[in-house]
Short mmCIF file of C-alpha atoms and ligand atoms in Angstrom, two decimals:
data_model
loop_
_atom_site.label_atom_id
_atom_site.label_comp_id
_atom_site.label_asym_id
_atom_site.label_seq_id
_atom_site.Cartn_x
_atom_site.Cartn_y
_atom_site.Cartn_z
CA UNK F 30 -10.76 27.58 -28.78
CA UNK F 31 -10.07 25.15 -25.66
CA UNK F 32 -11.14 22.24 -25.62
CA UNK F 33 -12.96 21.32 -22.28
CA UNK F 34 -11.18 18.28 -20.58
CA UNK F 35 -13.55 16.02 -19.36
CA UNK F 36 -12.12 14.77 -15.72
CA UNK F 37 -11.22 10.72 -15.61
CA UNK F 38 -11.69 10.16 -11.89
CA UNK F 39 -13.19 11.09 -8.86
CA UNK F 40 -11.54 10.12 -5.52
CA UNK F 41 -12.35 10.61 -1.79
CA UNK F 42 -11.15 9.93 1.42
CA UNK F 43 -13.67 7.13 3.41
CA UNK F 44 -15.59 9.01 6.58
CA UNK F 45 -15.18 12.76 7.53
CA UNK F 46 -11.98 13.23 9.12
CA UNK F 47 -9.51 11.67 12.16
CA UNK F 48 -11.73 10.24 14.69
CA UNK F 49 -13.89 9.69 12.52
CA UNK F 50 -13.26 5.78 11.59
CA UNK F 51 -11.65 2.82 12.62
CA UNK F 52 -8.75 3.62 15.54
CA UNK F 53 -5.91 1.42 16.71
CA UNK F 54 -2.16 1.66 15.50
CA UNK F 55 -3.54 4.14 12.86
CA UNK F 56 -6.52 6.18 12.11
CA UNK F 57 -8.08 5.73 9.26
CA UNK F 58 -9.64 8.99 8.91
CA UNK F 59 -6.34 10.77 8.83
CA UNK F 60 -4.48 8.08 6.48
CA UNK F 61 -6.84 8.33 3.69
CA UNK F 62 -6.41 11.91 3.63
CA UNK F 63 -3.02 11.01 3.00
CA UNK F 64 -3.22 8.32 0.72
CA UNK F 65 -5.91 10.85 -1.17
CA UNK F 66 -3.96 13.53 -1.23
CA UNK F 67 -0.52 11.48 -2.62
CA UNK F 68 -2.43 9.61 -5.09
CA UNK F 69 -4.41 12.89 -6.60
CA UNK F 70 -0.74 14.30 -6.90
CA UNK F 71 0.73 11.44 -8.85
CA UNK F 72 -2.58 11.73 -10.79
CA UNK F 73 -1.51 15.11 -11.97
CA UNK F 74 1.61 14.44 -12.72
CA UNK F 75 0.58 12.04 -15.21
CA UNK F 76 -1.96 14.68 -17.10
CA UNK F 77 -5.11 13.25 -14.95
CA UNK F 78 -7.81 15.15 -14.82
CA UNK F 79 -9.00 14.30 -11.31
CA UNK F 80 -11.45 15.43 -8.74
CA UNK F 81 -10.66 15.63 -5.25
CA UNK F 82 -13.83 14.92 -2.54
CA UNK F 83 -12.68 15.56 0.95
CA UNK F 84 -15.67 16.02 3.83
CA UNK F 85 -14.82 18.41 6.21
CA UNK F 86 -18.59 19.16 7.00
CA UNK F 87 -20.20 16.50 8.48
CA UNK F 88 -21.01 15.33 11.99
CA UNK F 89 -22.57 11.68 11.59
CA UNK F 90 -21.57 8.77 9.58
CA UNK F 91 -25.29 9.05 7.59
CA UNK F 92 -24.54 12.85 6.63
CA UNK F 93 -21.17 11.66 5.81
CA UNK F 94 -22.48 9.04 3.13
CA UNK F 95 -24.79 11.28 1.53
CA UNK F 96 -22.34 14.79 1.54
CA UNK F 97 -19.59 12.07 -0.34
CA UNK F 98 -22.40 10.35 -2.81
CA UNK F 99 -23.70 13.36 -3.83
CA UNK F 100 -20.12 15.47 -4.46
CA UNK F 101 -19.04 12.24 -6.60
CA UNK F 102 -22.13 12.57 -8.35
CA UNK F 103 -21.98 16.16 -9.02
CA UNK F 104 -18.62 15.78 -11.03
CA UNK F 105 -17.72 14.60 -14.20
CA UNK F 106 -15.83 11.61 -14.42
CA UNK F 107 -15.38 7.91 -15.62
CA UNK F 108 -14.70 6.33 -12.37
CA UNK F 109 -15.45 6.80 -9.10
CA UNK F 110 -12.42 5.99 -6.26
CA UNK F 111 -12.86 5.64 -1.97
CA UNK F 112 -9.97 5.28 0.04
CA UNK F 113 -10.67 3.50 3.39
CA UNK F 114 -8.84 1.48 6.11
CA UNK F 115 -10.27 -1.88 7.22
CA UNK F 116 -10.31 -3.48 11.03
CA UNK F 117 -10.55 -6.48 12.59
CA UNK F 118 -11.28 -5.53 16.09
CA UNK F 119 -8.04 -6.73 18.70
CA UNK F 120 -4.76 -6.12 17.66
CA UNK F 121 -3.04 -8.62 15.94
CA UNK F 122 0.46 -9.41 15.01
CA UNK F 123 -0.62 -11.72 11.59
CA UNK F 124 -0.35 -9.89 8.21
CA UNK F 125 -4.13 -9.53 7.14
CA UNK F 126 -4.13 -7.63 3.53
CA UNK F 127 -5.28 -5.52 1.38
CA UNK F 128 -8.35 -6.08 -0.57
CA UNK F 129 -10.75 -3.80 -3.06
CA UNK F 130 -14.43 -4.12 -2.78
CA UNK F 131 -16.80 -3.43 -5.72
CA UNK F 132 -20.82 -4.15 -6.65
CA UNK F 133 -20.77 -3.13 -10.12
CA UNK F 134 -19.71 -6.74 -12.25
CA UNK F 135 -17.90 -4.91 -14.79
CA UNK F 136 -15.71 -3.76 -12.42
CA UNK F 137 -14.65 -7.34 -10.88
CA UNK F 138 -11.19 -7.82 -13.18
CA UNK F 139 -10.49 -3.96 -12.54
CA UNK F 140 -10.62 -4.61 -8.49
CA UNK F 141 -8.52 -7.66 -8.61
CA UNK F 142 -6.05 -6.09 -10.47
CA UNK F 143 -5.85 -3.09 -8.18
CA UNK F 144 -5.66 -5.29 -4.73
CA UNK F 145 -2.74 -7.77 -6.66
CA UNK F 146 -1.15 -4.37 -7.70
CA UNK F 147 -1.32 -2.75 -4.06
CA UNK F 148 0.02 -6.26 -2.81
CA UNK F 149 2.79 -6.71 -4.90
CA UNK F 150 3.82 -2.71 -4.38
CA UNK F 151 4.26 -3.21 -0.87
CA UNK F 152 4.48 -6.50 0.18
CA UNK F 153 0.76 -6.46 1.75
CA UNK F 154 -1.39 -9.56 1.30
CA UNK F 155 -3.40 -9.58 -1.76
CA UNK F 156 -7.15 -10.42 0.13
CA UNK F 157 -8.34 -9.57 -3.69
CA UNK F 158 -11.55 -8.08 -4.82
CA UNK F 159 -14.54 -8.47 -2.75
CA UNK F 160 -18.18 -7.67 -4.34
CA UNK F 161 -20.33 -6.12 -1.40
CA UNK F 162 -23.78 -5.32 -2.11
CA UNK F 163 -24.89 -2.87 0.71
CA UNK F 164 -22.45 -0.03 0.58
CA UNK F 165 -23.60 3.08 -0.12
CA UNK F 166 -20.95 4.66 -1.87
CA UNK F 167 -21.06 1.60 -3.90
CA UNK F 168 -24.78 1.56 -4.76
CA UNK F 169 -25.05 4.96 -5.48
CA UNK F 170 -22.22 7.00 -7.09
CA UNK F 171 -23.83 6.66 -10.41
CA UNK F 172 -19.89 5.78 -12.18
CA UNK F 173 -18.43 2.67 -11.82
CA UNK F 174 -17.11 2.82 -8.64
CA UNK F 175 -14.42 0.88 -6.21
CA UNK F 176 -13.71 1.29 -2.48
CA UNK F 177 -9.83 -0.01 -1.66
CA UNK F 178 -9.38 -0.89 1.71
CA UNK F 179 -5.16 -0.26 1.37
CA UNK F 180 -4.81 -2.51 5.20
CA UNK F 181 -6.05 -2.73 8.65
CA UNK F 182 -5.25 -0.58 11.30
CA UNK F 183 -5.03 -2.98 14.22
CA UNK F 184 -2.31 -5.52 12.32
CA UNK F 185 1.07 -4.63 13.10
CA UNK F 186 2.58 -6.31 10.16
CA UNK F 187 0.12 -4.24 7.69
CA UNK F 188 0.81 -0.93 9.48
CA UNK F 189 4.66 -1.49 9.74
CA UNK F 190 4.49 -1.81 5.60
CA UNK F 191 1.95 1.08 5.04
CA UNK F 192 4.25 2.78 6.70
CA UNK F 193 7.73 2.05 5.24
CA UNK F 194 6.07 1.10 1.59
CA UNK F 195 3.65 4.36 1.77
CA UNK F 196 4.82 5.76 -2.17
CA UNK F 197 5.16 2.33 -3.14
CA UNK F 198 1.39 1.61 -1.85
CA UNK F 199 0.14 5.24 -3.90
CA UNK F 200 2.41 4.60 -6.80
CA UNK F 201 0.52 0.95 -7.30
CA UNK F 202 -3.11 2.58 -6.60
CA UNK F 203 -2.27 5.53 -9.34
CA UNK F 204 -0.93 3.06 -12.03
CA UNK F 205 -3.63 1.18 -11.75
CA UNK F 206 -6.64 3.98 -11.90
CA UNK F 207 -4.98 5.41 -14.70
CA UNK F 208 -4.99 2.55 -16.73
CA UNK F 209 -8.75 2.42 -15.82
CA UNK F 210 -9.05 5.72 -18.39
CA UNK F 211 -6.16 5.02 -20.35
CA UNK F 212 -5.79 1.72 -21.02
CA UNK F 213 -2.53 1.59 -22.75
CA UNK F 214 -0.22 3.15 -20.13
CA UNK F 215 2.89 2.45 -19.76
CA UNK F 216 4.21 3.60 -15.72
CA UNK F 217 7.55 5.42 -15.83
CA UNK F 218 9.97 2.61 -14.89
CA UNK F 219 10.73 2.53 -11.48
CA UNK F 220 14.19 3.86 -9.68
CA UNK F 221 17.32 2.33 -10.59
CA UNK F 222 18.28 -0.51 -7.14
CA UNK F 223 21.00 1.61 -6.67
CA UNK F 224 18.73 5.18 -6.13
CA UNK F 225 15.88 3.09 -3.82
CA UNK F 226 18.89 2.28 -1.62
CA UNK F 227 20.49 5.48 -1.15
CA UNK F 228 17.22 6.13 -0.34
CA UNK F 229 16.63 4.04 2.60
CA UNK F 230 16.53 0.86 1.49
CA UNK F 231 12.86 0.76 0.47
CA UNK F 232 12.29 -3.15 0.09
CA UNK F 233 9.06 -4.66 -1.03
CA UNK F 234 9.36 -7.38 1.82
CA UNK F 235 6.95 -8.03 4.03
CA UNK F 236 9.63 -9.56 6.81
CA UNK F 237 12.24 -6.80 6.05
CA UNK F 238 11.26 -3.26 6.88
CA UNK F 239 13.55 -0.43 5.57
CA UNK F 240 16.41 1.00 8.00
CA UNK F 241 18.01 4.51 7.20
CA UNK F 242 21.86 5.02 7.82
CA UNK F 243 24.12 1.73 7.00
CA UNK F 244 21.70 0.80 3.70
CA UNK F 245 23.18 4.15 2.17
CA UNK F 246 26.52 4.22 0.53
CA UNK F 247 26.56 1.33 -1.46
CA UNK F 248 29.24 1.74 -4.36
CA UNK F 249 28.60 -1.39 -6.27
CA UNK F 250 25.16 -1.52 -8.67
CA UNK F 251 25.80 -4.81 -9.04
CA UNK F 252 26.41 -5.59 -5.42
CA UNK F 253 23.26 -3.48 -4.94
CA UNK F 254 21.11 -5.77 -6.99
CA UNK F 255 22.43 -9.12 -5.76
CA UNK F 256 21.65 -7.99 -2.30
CA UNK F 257 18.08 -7.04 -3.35
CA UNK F 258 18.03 -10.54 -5.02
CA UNK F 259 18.25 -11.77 -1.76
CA UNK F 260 16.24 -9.86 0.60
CA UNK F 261 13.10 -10.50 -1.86
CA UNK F 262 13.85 -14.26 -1.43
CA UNK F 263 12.19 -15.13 2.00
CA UNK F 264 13.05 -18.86 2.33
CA UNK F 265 16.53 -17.47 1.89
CA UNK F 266 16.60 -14.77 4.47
CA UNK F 267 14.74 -17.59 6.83
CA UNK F 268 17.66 -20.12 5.93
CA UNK F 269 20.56 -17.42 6.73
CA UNK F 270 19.30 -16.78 10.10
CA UNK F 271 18.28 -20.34 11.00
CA UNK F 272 22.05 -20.88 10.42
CA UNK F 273 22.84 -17.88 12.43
CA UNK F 274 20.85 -19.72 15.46
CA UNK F 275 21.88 -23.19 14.87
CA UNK F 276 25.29 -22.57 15.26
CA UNK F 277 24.14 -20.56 18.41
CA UNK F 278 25.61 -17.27 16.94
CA UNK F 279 22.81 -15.21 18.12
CA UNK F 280 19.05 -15.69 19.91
CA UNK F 281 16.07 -17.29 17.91
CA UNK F 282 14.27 -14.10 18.47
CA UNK F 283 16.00 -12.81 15.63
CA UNK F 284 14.04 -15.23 13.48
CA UNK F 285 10.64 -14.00 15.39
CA UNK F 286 11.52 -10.20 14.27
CA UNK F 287 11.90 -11.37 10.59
CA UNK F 288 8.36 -12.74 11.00
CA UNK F 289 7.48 -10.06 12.39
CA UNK F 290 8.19 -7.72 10.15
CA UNK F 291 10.96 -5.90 12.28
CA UNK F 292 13.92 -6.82 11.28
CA UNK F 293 15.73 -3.75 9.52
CA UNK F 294 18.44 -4.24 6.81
CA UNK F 295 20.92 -2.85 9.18
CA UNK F 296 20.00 -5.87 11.63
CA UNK F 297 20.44 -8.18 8.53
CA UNK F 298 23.80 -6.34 7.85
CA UNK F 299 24.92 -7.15 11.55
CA UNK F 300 23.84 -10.86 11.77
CA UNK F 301 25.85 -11.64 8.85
CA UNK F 302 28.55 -10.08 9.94
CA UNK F 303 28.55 -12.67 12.66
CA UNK F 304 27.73 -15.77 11.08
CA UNK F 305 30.73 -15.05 8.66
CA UNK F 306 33.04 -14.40 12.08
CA UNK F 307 32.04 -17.27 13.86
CA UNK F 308 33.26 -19.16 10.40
CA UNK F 309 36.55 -17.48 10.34
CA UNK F 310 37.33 -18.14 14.08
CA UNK F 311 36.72 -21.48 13.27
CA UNK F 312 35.22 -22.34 16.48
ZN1 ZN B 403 -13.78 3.00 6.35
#
């Protein structure tokens, strides 16, 4: 006779669908879905046993709170998970962060580690854990319970990474529940330098974002991993391009996209190129 598998976690999207929440660059009601839905799959694929809440019912925020409390509540599980999107009102073009909010104090250590793990994924800002005492999903899913807030919508810098550091961001948020329920696993290591960059050239850097086309081809591991050496070392990357406009190679507003957040790898590539020219020529 089976066994019946008692389900680890319960996870939901924040709010009840796009339009729903906060608005700007992104919409939060249609990115959790996303994150949601990637994170429940990388759940399964470990062996999870997780439940999926999604509200596709209600028409207020109040109905909203109560349809999500009470599915959470209705399933069988160790932990309780809500996926949200934070805002700060105008658009800004300042990194703001990612941070995980929690009432329950056992739960403090758990939400710091799940913000550092988000931050250090994706290249985010680690805001850390925040204990808030008036949410209702909080309060009253009757599990421990978090509420990750993965980055605001109205930063540029923050949407620019959820974007290019998406799997990275659900990769970090899946590791981390699962060690909630199993507390000695071990993540799959991750892809070898040389696979991310055939890939795209999916950097962790919060000044570089990833550029399709010239990252691909690479031939070398080993050149592969110096050059990752160097685009996670910011002061470097700062110092290369400082040269670059010093010896009035090319504008200062290439410094201003690597702050940014827009520079691609390709631009890097380029810029390089240029500085190593302008040596050759002598001039
Ligand atoms: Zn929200």
């Amino acid at each position: 006779m089976e066994a019946k598998r008692m389900s680890q976690i319960t996870i939901s999207p924040g709010h009840y669908g796009p339009g729903t929440a906060a608005r700007d660059l992104i919409d939060e009601g249609t990115e959790t879905r996303k994150v949601v839905d990637r994170v429940v799959e990388l759940l399964k694929n470990e062996k999870i046993a997780v439940n999926k809440v999604v509200d596709t019912q209600s028409t207020s925020q109040s109905q909203n709170l109560n349809y999500l409390v009470s599915a959470h509540n209705r399933t069988q599980r160790k932990l309780d998970v809500s996926i949200h999107f934070n805002s700060s009102g105008e658009r800004t073009t300042k990194g703001l962060g990612t941070e995980v909010l929690y009432v329950n104090e056992n739960l403090k250590d758990f939400a710091s580690k799940v913000s550092k793990a988000i931050s250090v994924a994706s290249g985010l800002k680690n805001r850390g854990r925040k204990k808030r005492t008036e949410l209702f999903f909080l309060n009253n899913t009757e599990e421990p319970a978090i509420l990750i807030e993965v980055c605001f919508v109205n930063s540029t810098v923050d949407v620019n990474l959820y974007h290019t550091q998406f799997e990275k961001i659900c990769r970090a948020i899946a590791d981390e529940l699962i060690r909630f329920v199993k507390p000695n696993y071990e993540p799959k290591p991750a892809k070898s330098p040389q696979q991310n960059v055939s890939d795209g050239g999916n950097y962790s850097l919060p000044q570089i974002h990833k550029s399709g086309g010239v990252v691909g081809g690479f031939t070398s591991p080993s050149l592969v991993s110096r050059l990752e050496a160097i685009l996670q070392n910011e002061k470097l990357l700062q110092d290369i391009l400082q040269k670059g406009v010093d010896e009035k190679v090319f504008m200062a507003s290439w410094l201003d996209k690597l702050k940014a957040g827009t520079l691609t790898t390709s631009d890097l590539l380029g810029l390089c190129a240029l500085i190593v020219e302008k040596e050759l020529s002598g001039t």
